[in-house]
mmCIF file of C-alpha atoms and ligand atoms in Angstrom:
data_model
loop_
_atom_site.group_PDB
_atom_site.id
_atom_site.type_symbol
_atom_site.label_atom_id
_atom_site.label_comp_id
_atom_site.label_asym_id
_atom_site.label_seq_id
_atom_site.Cartn_x
_atom_site.Cartn_y
_atom_site.Cartn_z
ATOM 1 C CA MET A 11 -11.444 47.295 -33.617
ATOM 2 C CA SER A 12 -8.616 46.293 -31.320
ATOM 3 C CA GLU A 13 -8.137 49.838 -30.088
ATOM 4 C CA GLY A 14 -11.873 50.149 -29.406
ATOM 5 C CA SER A 15 -11.994 46.786 -27.549
ATOM 6 C CA GLN A 16 -9.189 47.772 -25.227
ATOM 7 C CA VAL A 17 -10.997 50.917 -24.265
ATOM 8 C CA ASP A 18 -14.304 49.137 -23.899
ATOM 9 C CA LEU A 19 -12.824 46.571 -21.569
ATOM 10 C CA ASP A 20 -11.170 49.116 -19.278
ATOM 11 C CA ARG A 21 -14.375 51.037 -19.147
ATOM 12 C CA ILE A 22 -16.414 47.946 -18.372
ATOM 13 C CA GLU A 23 -14.083 47.043 -15.543
ATOM 14 C CA ALA A 24 -14.085 50.510 -14.046
ATOM 15 C CA ASP A 25 -17.881 50.779 -14.246
ATOM 16 C CA ALA A 26 -18.311 47.366 -12.670
ATOM 17 C CA LEU A 27 -15.968 48.048 -9.776
ATOM 18 C CA GLN A 28 -17.712 51.314 -9.109
ATOM 19 C CA ALA A 29 -21.165 49.748 -9.169
ATOM 20 C CA ILE A 30 -19.947 47.057 -6.766
ATOM 21 C CA GLU A 31 -18.577 49.641 -4.423
ATOM 22 C CA GLN A 32 -21.814 51.578 -4.464
ATOM 23 C CA ALA A 33 -24.074 48.584 -3.894
ATOM 24 C CA SER A 34 -25.815 49.120 -0.567
ATOM 25 C CA ASP A 35 -27.195 45.616 0.101
ATOM 26 C CA GLY A 36 -27.049 42.000 -0.996
ATOM 27 C CA SER A 37 -29.743 42.196 -3.637
ATOM 28 C CA SER A 38 -28.373 45.273 -5.403
ATOM 29 C CA LEU A 39 -24.964 43.578 -5.379
ATOM 30 C CA GLU A 40 -26.584 40.540 -6.959
ATOM 31 C CA SER A 41 -28.085 42.627 -9.781
ATOM 32 C CA VAL A 42 -24.655 44.143 -10.424
ATOM 33 C CA ARG A 43 -23.237 40.596 -10.633
ATOM 34 C CA VAL A 44 -25.943 39.470 -13.063
ATOM 35 C CA GLY A 45 -25.455 42.599 -15.166
ATOM 36 C CA ILE A 46 -21.741 41.889 -15.635
ATOM 37 C CA LEU A 47 -21.134 38.141 -15.203
ATOM 38 C CA GLY A 48 -24.657 36.782 -15.857
ATOM 39 C CA LYS A 49 -25.708 34.870 -18.976
ATOM 40 C CA LYS A 50 -26.682 38.083 -20.741
ATOM 41 C CA GLY A 51 -24.158 40.188 -18.824
ATOM 42 C CA THR A 52 -21.700 42.637 -20.354
ATOM 43 C CA LEU A 53 -18.678 40.362 -20.236
ATOM 44 C CA LYS A 54 -20.556 37.500 -21.918
ATOM 45 C CA GLN A 55 -21.501 39.840 -24.736
ATOM 46 C CA VAL A 56 -17.905 41.012 -25.074
ATOM 47 C CA LEU A 57 -16.775 37.389 -25.325
ATOM 48 C CA ARG A 58 -19.345 36.729 -27.989
ATOM 49 C CA SER A 59 -17.764 39.443 -30.124
ATOM 50 C CA LEU A 60 -14.430 37.571 -29.940
ATOM 51 C CA GLY A 61 -15.177 35.792 -33.205
ATOM 52 C CA ALA A 62 -15.180 39.042 -35.101
ATOM 53 C CA LEU A 63 -11.542 39.768 -34.198
ATOM 54 C CA PRO A 64 -8.644 38.817 -36.471
ATOM 55 C CA PRO A 65 -7.429 35.358 -35.326
ATOM 56 C CA GLU A 66 -4.045 36.593 -34.083
ATOM 57 C CA GLN A 67 -5.749 38.958 -31.602
ATOM 58 C CA ARG A 68 -8.286 36.554 -30.202
ATOM 59 C CA ALA A 69 -6.052 34.867 -27.616
ATOM 60 C CA SER A 70 -4.693 38.006 -26.012
ATOM 61 C CA PHE A 71 -8.107 39.693 -25.978
ATOM 62 C CA GLY A 72 -9.695 36.593 -24.460
ATOM 63 C CA ALA A 73 -7.024 36.552 -21.757
ATOM 64 C CA ARG A 74 -7.734 40.213 -20.962
ATOM 65 C CA VAL A 75 -11.440 39.475 -20.647
ATOM 66 C CA ASN A 76 -10.619 36.730 -18.165
ATOM 67 C CA VAL A 77 -8.472 39.058 -16.079
ATOM 68 C CA VAL A 78 -11.347 41.543 -15.873
ATOM 69 C CA LYS A 79 -13.731 38.719 -14.991
ATOM 70 C CA GLU A 80 -11.477 37.611 -12.184
ATOM 71 C CA ARG A 81 -11.010 41.122 -10.761
ATOM 72 C CA VAL A 82 -14.765 41.725 -10.844
ATOM 73 C CA GLY A 83 -15.343 38.343 -9.218
ATOM 74 C CA THR A 84 -12.897 39.139 -6.409
ATOM 75 C CA ALA A 85 -14.478 42.558 -5.851
ATOM 76 C CA LEU A 86 -17.907 40.907 -5.686
ATOM 77 C CA GLU A 87 -16.711 38.393 -3.066
ATOM 78 C CA GLU A 88 -15.213 41.164 -0.957
ATOM 79 C CA ALA A 89 -18.363 43.264 -1.213
ATOM 80 C CA LYS A 90 -20.451 40.266 -0.258
ATOM 81 C CA GLY A 91 -18.364 39.792 2.854
ATOM 82 C CA ARG A 92 -18.768 43.448 3.667
ATOM 83 C CA LEU A 93 -22.541 43.503 3.173
ATOM 84 C CA GLY A 94 -23.299 40.153 4.756
ATOM 85 C CA SER A 95 -25.049 37.392 2.882
ATOM 86 C CA GLY A 96 -28.362 39.081 2.229
ATOM 87 C CA SER A 97 -28.781 37.511 -1.147
ATOM 88 C CA LYS A 98 -30.758 34.311 -1.525
ATOM 89 C CA ALA A 99 -28.944 33.348 -4.697
ATOM 90 C CA ALA A 100 -25.598 32.992 -2.914
ATOM 91 C CA PRO A 101 -25.519 29.841 -0.760
ATOM 92 C CA THR A 102 -23.611 30.164 2.493
ATOM 93 C CA ALA A 103 -20.457 28.154 3.053
ATOM 94 C CA ALA A 104 -22.245 25.990 5.616
ATOM 95 C CA ARG A 105 -24.992 25.111 3.153
ATOM 96 C CA ARG A 106 -22.431 24.172 0.545
ATOM 97 C CA ALA A 107 -20.478 21.951 2.967
ATOM 98 C CA THR A 108 -23.188 19.333 3.505
ATOM 99 C CA ASP A 109 -24.855 17.969 0.430
ATOM 100 C CA VAL A 110 -27.315 15.368 1.663
ATOM 101 C CA THR A 111 -28.055 14.212 -1.865
ATOM 102 C CA LEU A 112 -24.541 12.805 -2.338
ATOM 103 C CA PRO A 113 -24.104 9.006 -1.941
ATOM 104 C CA GLY A 114 -22.861 8.048 1.536
ATOM 105 C CA GLN A 115 -19.421 6.732 2.366
ATOM 106 C CA MET A 116 -19.641 3.041 3.231
ATOM 107 C CA PRO A 117 -17.456 1.999 6.183
ATOM 108 C CA GLN A 118 -15.045 -0.861 5.456
ATOM 109 C CA ARG A 119 -16.357 -4.076 6.960
ATOM 110 C CA GLY A 120 -13.993 -6.489 8.618
ATOM 111 C CA SER A 121 -14.395 -10.268 8.643
ATOM 112 C CA ARG A 122 -13.242 -13.200 10.742
ATOM 113 C CA HIS A 123 -9.692 -14.293 10.087
ATOM 114 C CA PRO A 124 -9.505 -17.539 8.054
ATOM 115 C CA VAL A 125 -7.565 -19.275 10.864
ATOM 116 C CA HIS A 126 -10.358 -18.457 13.306
ATOM 117 C CA GLN A 127 -13.017 -19.543 10.814
ATOM 118 C CA VAL A 128 -11.329 -22.917 10.440
ATOM 119 C CA ALA A 129 -10.679 -23.257 14.189
ATOM 120 C CA SER A 130 -14.417 -22.723 14.766
ATOM 121 C CA ARG A 131 -15.294 -25.394 12.216
ATOM 122 C CA MET A 132 -12.824 -27.824 13.798
ATOM 123 C CA ILE A 133 -14.261 -27.144 17.246
ATOM 124 C CA ARG A 134 -17.816 -27.646 15.958
ATOM 125 C CA ILE A 135 -16.982 -30.998 14.321
ATOM 126 C CA PHE A 136 -15.169 -32.329 17.397
ATOM 127 C CA GLY A 137 -17.980 -30.934 19.520
ATOM 128 C CA ASN A 138 -20.421 -33.108 17.566
ATOM 129 C CA LEU A 139 -18.145 -36.078 18.293
ATOM 130 C CA GLY A 140 -18.536 -35.402 22.021
ATOM 131 C CA PHE A 141 -15.316 -33.488 22.709
ATOM 132 C CA GLN A 142 -15.275 -30.713 25.281
ATOM 133 C CA VAL A 143 -13.180 -27.557 24.696
ATOM 134 C CA VAL A 144 -10.618 -26.663 27.349
ATOM 135 C CA ASP A 145 -8.091 -23.881 27.604
ATOM 136 C CA GLY A 146 -4.553 -23.727 28.973
ATOM 137 C CA PRO A 147 -1.919 -21.056 29.643
ATOM 138 C CA GLU A 148 0.458 -19.895 26.891
ATOM 139 C CA VAL A 149 3.209 -19.362 29.471
ATOM 140 C CA GLU A 150 3.988 -22.844 30.795
ATOM 141 C CA ASP A 151 6.348 -24.578 33.194
ATOM 142 C CA GLU A 152 8.717 -27.342 32.141
ATOM 143 C CA TRP A 153 6.651 -29.965 33.917
ATOM 144 C CA HIS A 154 3.557 -29.442 31.769
ATOM 145 C CA ASN A 155 5.455 -28.727 28.548
ATOM 146 C CA PHE A 156 7.953 -31.617 28.873
ATOM 147 C CA THR A 157 8.385 -33.734 31.997
ATOM 148 C CA GLY A 158 4.740 -34.704 32.465
ATOM 149 C CA LEU A 159 4.710 -35.663 28.774
ATOM 150 C CA ASN A 160 7.546 -38.168 29.245
ATOM 151 C CA ILE A 161 10.089 -35.860 27.584
ATOM 152 C CA PRO A 162 13.375 -36.403 29.520
ATOM 153 C CA VAL A 163 15.670 -33.533 30.543
ATOM 154 C CA ASP A 164 18.270 -34.326 27.868
ATOM 155 C CA HIS A 165 15.728 -34.506 25.010
ATOM 156 C CA ILE A 166 16.457 -32.309 21.996
ATOM 157 C CA ALA A 167 12.937 -30.793 22.218
ATOM 158 C CA ARG A 168 14.005 -29.085 25.496
ATOM 159 C CA ASP A 169 17.039 -27.429 23.929
ATOM 160 C CA PRO A 170 17.128 -23.640 24.544
ATOM 161 C CA ALA A 171 17.557 -23.158 20.784
ATOM 162 C CA GLU A 172 14.243 -24.956 20.194
ATOM 163 C CA ASN A 173 12.150 -22.926 22.658
ATOM 164 C CA PHE A 174 11.325 -19.452 23.889
ATOM 165 C CA TYR A 175 12.440 -19.802 27.527
ATOM 166 C CA LEU A 176 11.465 -17.089 29.985
ATOM 167 C CA GLU A 177 12.834 -16.915 33.535
ATOM 168 C CA ASP A 178 13.026 -19.753 36.084
ATOM 169 C CA ASP A 179 11.517 -22.875 34.546
ATOM 170 C CA LEU A 180 8.949 -21.005 32.447
ATOM 171 C CA LEU A 181 8.653 -20.899 28.660
ATOM 172 C CA MET A 182 6.171 -20.000 25.943
ATOM 173 C CA ARG A 183 4.483 -23.367 25.382
ATOM 174 C CA SER A 184 5.861 -25.161 22.332
ATOM 175 C CA GLN A 185 2.823 -27.441 21.974
ATOM 176 C CA THR A 186 -0.770 -27.676 23.149
ATOM 177 C CA SER A 187 -0.062 -31.178 24.521
ATOM 178 C CA THR A 188 0.563 -29.282 27.771
ATOM 179 C CA VAL A 189 -3.199 -29.123 28.228
ATOM 180 C CA GLN A 190 -3.414 -32.941 28.244
ATOM 181 C CA VAL A 191 -1.340 -32.991 31.430
ATOM 182 C CA ARG A 192 -3.312 -30.176 33.047
ATOM 183 C CA VAL A 193 -6.661 -31.842 32.316
ATOM 184 C CA MET A 194 -5.560 -35.296 33.483
ATOM 185 C CA GLU A 195 -4.136 -33.796 36.695
ATOM 186 C CA SER A 196 -7.422 -32.145 37.575
ATOM 187 C CA THR A 197 -10.120 -34.399 36.102
ATOM 188 C CA PRO A 198 -10.606 -38.150 36.529
ATOM 189 C CA PRO A 199 -11.321 -40.206 33.368
ATOM 190 C CA PRO A 200 -13.297 -40.824 31.210
ATOM 191 C CA LEU A 201 -12.035 -37.762 29.285
ATOM 192 C CA ARG A 202 -12.732 -36.474 25.809
ATOM 193 C CA ILE A 203 -11.291 -33.002 25.284
ATOM 194 C CA ILE A 204 -9.847 -30.703 22.665
ATOM 195 C CA ALA A 205 -7.566 -27.730 23.379
ATOM 196 C CA PRO A 206 -7.105 -25.182 20.595
ATOM 197 C CA GLY A 207 -4.535 -22.426 21.034
ATOM 198 C CA LYS A 208 -1.284 -20.701 20.171
ATOM 199 C CA VAL A 209 2.147 -22.312 20.408
ATOM 200 C CA PHE A 210 5.597 -20.735 20.035
ATOM 201 C CA ARG A 211 8.874 -21.998 18.544
ATOM 202 C CA PRO A 212 11.942 -20.131 17.294
ATOM 203 C CA ASP A 213 11.543 -21.645 13.822
ATOM 204 C CA THR A 214 12.805 -19.891 10.703
ATOM 205 C CA VAL A 215 9.817 -18.468 8.882
ATOM 206 C CA ASP A 216 9.129 -20.025 5.486
ATOM 207 C CA ALA A 217 6.129 -21.117 3.412
ATOM 208 C CA THR A 218 5.093 -23.746 5.991
ATOM 209 C CA HIS A 219 6.658 -22.549 9.278
ATOM 210 C CA SER A 220 6.218 -19.656 11.678
ATOM 211 C CA TYR A 221 7.506 -18.772 15.173
ATOM 212 C CA MET A 222 3.900 -18.697 16.363
ATOM 213 C CA PHE A 223 1.029 -20.814 15.150
ATOM 214 C CA ASN A 224 -2.112 -22.552 16.361
ATOM 215 C CA GLN A 225 -2.655 -26.173 17.261
ATOM 216 C CA LEU A 226 -5.685 -28.163 18.216
ATOM 217 C CA GLU A 227 -4.898 -30.875 20.741
ATOM 218 C CA GLY A 228 -7.211 -33.829 21.295
ATOM 219 C CA LEU A 229 -7.235 -36.336 24.138
ATOM 220 C CA VAL A 230 -9.466 -39.306 24.922
ATOM 221 C CA VAL A 231 -8.950 -41.430 28.017
ATOM 222 C CA ASP A 232 -11.415 -44.240 28.594
ATOM 223 C CA GLU A 233 -11.640 -47.992 29.070
ATOM 224 C CA GLY A 234 -10.803 -50.089 26.020
ATOM 225 C CA MET A 235 -9.570 -47.318 23.694
ATOM 226 C CA THR A 236 -7.627 -48.627 20.676
ATOM 227 C CA PHE A 237 -5.710 -47.296 17.680
ATOM 228 C CA GLY A 238 -8.876 -48.024 15.675
ATOM 229 C CA HIS A 239 -10.778 -45.427 17.722
ATOM 230 C CA LEU A 240 -8.006 -42.924 17.032
ATOM 231 C CA LYS A 241 -8.050 -43.538 13.307
ATOM 232 C CA ALA A 242 -11.845 -43.478 13.053
ATOM 233 C CA THR A 243 -11.953 -40.183 14.975
ATOM 234 C CA LEU A 244 -9.426 -38.439 12.711
ATOM 235 C CA LEU A 245 -10.959 -39.895 9.543
ATOM 236 C CA THR A 246 -14.450 -38.767 10.544
ATOM 237 C CA PHE A 247 -13.108 -35.331 11.377
ATOM 238 C CA PHE A 248 -11.414 -34.787 8.001
ATOM 239 C CA GLN A 249 -14.365 -36.252 6.071
ATOM 240 C CA GLN A 250 -16.706 -33.807 7.765
ATOM 241 C CA LEU A 251 -14.317 -30.900 7.354
ATOM 242 C CA LEU A 252 -13.600 -31.343 3.643
ATOM 243 C CA GLN A 253 -16.802 -33.123 2.480
ATOM 244 C CA ASP A 254 -14.839 -34.725 -0.332
ATOM 245 C CA ASP A 255 -14.463 -38.464 -1.098
ATOM 246 C CA ALA A 256 -11.213 -37.777 -2.966
ATOM 247 C CA MET A 257 -9.575 -37.090 0.427
ATOM 248 C CA LYS A 258 -7.269 -39.737 1.976
ATOM 249 C CA LEU A 259 -5.798 -40.011 5.462
ATOM 250 C CA ARG A 260 -2.489 -41.729 6.242
ATOM 251 C CA LEU A 261 -1.146 -42.456 9.717
ATOM 252 C CA ARG A 262 2.608 -42.736 9.127
ATOM 253 C CA PRO A 263 4.646 -44.482 11.873
ATOM 254 C CA SER A 264 6.663 -41.981 13.894
ATOM 255 C CA PHE A 265 7.812 -41.221 17.424
ATOM 256 C CA PHE A 266 6.597 -38.887 20.151
ATOM 257 C CA PRO A 267 7.721 -39.393 23.784
ATOM 258 C CA PHE A 268 4.119 -39.091 25.058
ATOM 259 C CA THR A 269 2.504 -41.665 22.748
ATOM 260 C CA GLU A 270 3.235 -45.328 22.015
ATOM 261 C CA PRO A 271 2.742 -46.175 19.191
ATOM 262 C CA SER A 272 2.962 -42.777 17.488
ATOM 263 C CA ALA A 273 2.119 -41.599 13.986
ATOM 264 C CA GLU A 274 2.228 -38.538 11.765
ATOM 265 C CA VAL A 275 -1.170 -37.465 10.416
ATOM 266 C CA ASP A 276 -0.907 -36.987 6.635
ATOM 267 C CA LEU A 277 -3.728 -35.730 4.448
ATOM 268 C CA TYR A 278 -3.996 -36.373 0.711
ATOM 269 C CA TRP A 279 -6.178 -33.788 -0.994
ATOM 270 C CA ARG A 280 -6.116 -31.773 -4.215
ATOM 271 C CA GLY A 281 -3.316 -33.881 -5.627
ATOM 272 C CA GLY A 282 -0.743 -33.867 -2.833
ATOM 273 C CA TRP A 283 0.165 -35.139 0.641
ATOM 274 C CA MET A 284 0.422 -32.656 3.478
ATOM 275 C CA GLU A 285 1.428 -33.236 7.108
ATOM 276 C CA MET A 286 -1.354 -32.073 9.433
ATOM 277 C CA GLY A 287 0.031 -33.119 12.835
ATOM 278 C CA GLY A 288 0.878 -36.039 15.083
ATOM 279 C CA CYS A 289 -1.042 -38.657 17.063
ATOM 280 C CA GLY A 290 -0.779 -41.900 19.002
ATOM 281 C CA MET A 291 -1.879 -43.957 21.968
ATOM 282 C CA VAL A 292 -1.151 -42.157 25.253
ATOM 283 C CA ASP A 293 2.079 -43.593 26.710
ATOM 284 C CA PRO A 294 1.450 -45.469 30.004
ATOM 285 C CA ASN A 295 4.242 -43.350 31.570
ATOM 286 C CA VAL A 296 2.168 -40.222 30.928
ATOM 287 C CA LEU A 297 -0.930 -41.747 32.547
ATOM 288 C CA GLN A 298 1.133 -42.889 35.516
ATOM 289 C CA SER A 299 2.766 -39.463 36.007
ATOM 290 C CA VAL A 300 -0.653 -37.894 36.543
ATOM 291 C CA GLY A 301 -1.927 -40.724 38.718
ATOM 292 C CA ILE A 302 -4.162 -42.542 36.226
ATOM 293 C CA ASP A 303 -3.973 -46.368 36.306
ATOM 294 C CA PRO A 304 -2.708 -47.498 32.850
ATOM 295 C CA GLU A 305 -3.898 -51.048 33.556
ATOM 296 C CA ARG A 306 -7.483 -49.836 33.641
ATOM 297 C CA TRP A 307 -7.487 -46.766 31.342
ATOM 298 C CA THR A 308 -6.132 -46.359 27.845
ATOM 299 C CA GLY A 309 -6.210 -43.296 25.667
ATOM 300 C CA PHE A 310 -5.316 -41.698 22.393
ATOM 301 C CA ALA A 311 -4.186 -38.194 21.564
ATOM 302 C CA PHE A 312 -3.557 -36.018 18.541
ATOM 303 C CA GLY A 313 -2.297 -32.543 17.743
ATOM 304 C CA LEU A 314 -3.295 -30.834 14.488
ATOM 305 C CA GLY A 315 -1.843 -27.628 13.053
ATOM 306 C CA ILE A 316 -4.770 -25.230 12.568
ATOM 307 C CA GLU A 317 -2.855 -23.170 9.976
ATOM 308 C CA ARG A 318 -2.088 -26.383 8.073
ATOM 309 C CA VAL A 319 -5.773 -27.343 8.103
ATOM 310 C CA THR A 320 -6.659 -23.781 7.009
ATOM 311 C CA MET A 321 -4.186 -23.935 4.130
ATOM 312 C CA ALA A 322 -5.610 -27.281 2.994
ATOM 313 C CA SER A 323 -9.232 -26.093 3.347
ATOM 314 C CA PHE A 324 -8.762 -22.890 1.343
ATOM 315 C CA ASN A 325 -5.897 -24.007 -0.907
ATOM 316 C CA ILE A 326 -3.516 -21.373 0.506
ATOM 317 C CA PRO A 327 0.059 -22.004 -0.704
ATOM 318 C CA ASP A 328 2.031 -20.022 1.902
ATOM 319 C CA ILE A 329 1.479 -19.706 5.675
ATOM 320 C CA ARG A 330 2.838 -16.125 5.628
ATOM 321 C CA TYR A 331 -0.303 -14.878 3.840
ATOM 322 C CA LEU A 332 -2.175 -15.653 7.073
ATOM 323 C CA TYR A 333 -0.107 -13.205 9.136
ATOM 324 C CA GLU A 334 0.487 -10.258 6.807
ATOM 325 C CA ASN A 335 -2.901 -8.608 7.435
ATOM 326 C CA ASP A 336 -3.279 -7.670 3.781
ATOM 327 C CA VAL A 337 -6.972 -6.840 3.320
ATOM 328 C CA ARG A 338 -6.819 -7.940 -0.334
ATOM 329 C CA PHE A 339 -6.066 -11.434 0.986
ATOM 330 C CA LEU A 340 -8.375 -11.344 4.012
ATOM 331 C CA GLN A 341 -11.378 -10.025 2.033
ATOM 332 C CA GLN A 342 -11.437 -13.273 0.060
ATOM 333 C CA PHE A 343 -12.658 -15.080 3.165
ATOM 334 C CA SER A 344 -15.398 -12.666 4.259
HETATM 335 N N1 DAH B 16 2.664 -32.025 20.242
HETATM 336 C C1 DAH B 16 3.098 -32.527 18.946
HETATM 337 C C2 DAH B 16 3.809 -31.441 18.182
HETATM 338 O O1 DAH B 16 3.636 -30.292 18.495
HETATM 339 C C3 DAH B 16 1.931 -33.021 18.153
HETATM 340 C C4 DAH B 16 1.325 -34.239 18.762
HETATM 341 C C5 DAH B 16 1.812 -35.471 18.443
HETATM 342 C C6 DAH B 16 0.304 -34.119 19.672
HETATM 343 C C7 DAH B 16 1.266 -36.626 18.998
HETATM 344 C C8 DAH B 16 -0.255 -35.261 20.240
HETATM 345 C C9 DAH B 16 0.241 -36.509 19.880
HETATM 346 O O2 DAH B 16 -1.252 -35.213 21.101
HETATM 347 O O3 DAH B 16 -0.306 -37.613 20.447
HETATM 348 O O4 DAH B 16 4.519 -31.728 17.265
#
């Protein structure tokens, strides 16, 4: 049997290649293909006889059949190219390329960054409390960043190691309190403004610090403003932001050159205290330096870290997650 099969196979191959060569158009080529490779074609029948062979011959005979199949297939492809694609049964490459029945590829959707989401919520809440949003430059002069805020020339906050100084007396602003001075210089009281924006400090990056972050500054200047107004404003803000009675606010005595008295703003929520920013009553020296009469007007101010508020809102343990642009993190806030 093995002798006979060898001969049969060579014959089949030779006959097939000849028939392919002689095919004069697409449809005769197609009938040659069906006759050899089709379901009832010669090679299929040969394969079916494989079972009758002694087991030790099956593998090598099967491999030979495959070689013939491949050679015939190649010859068919070549002939098809030569004759043009006259046959309906053979789809053209272009038709194969676009399969409109396949499911589409969905584009990846982006979402607002959590810091911007929280900044918007903060702005909306203060907006409801009557605060107007103002903007200020990120490149500042020393007057608006320090001097106008009652920060003397020899103060540690002005140290070159604590700031990103540029040329002349310019620096990347280290706080949004700069906007207080700009607003008071240009607008007579009563004032009720907030100024959200970026600030820059050469801090070592860790779980709660970065060299660039966002603050939201608040300033109220009016007649008869007291520390009670300040506290009520911040308390109302955090109550509306977190909507949770378990939240507590603590104003911890502190010092800032531009407020007197001054306090740190601490938030207790989800089992721990976290520092959110600073606040106080606007120092009379600050009012005087911008030409506002401290005998008539009083004011309060506060500066909140927007990243800190974001971390508290979403229970984010490390500020660095906010800057790494990892979509697995960002997608959780879409
Ligand atoms: N500018 C301060 C800082 O960056 C925060 C601050 C404290 C702002 C007290 C204020 C304030 O308006 O009254 O640390």
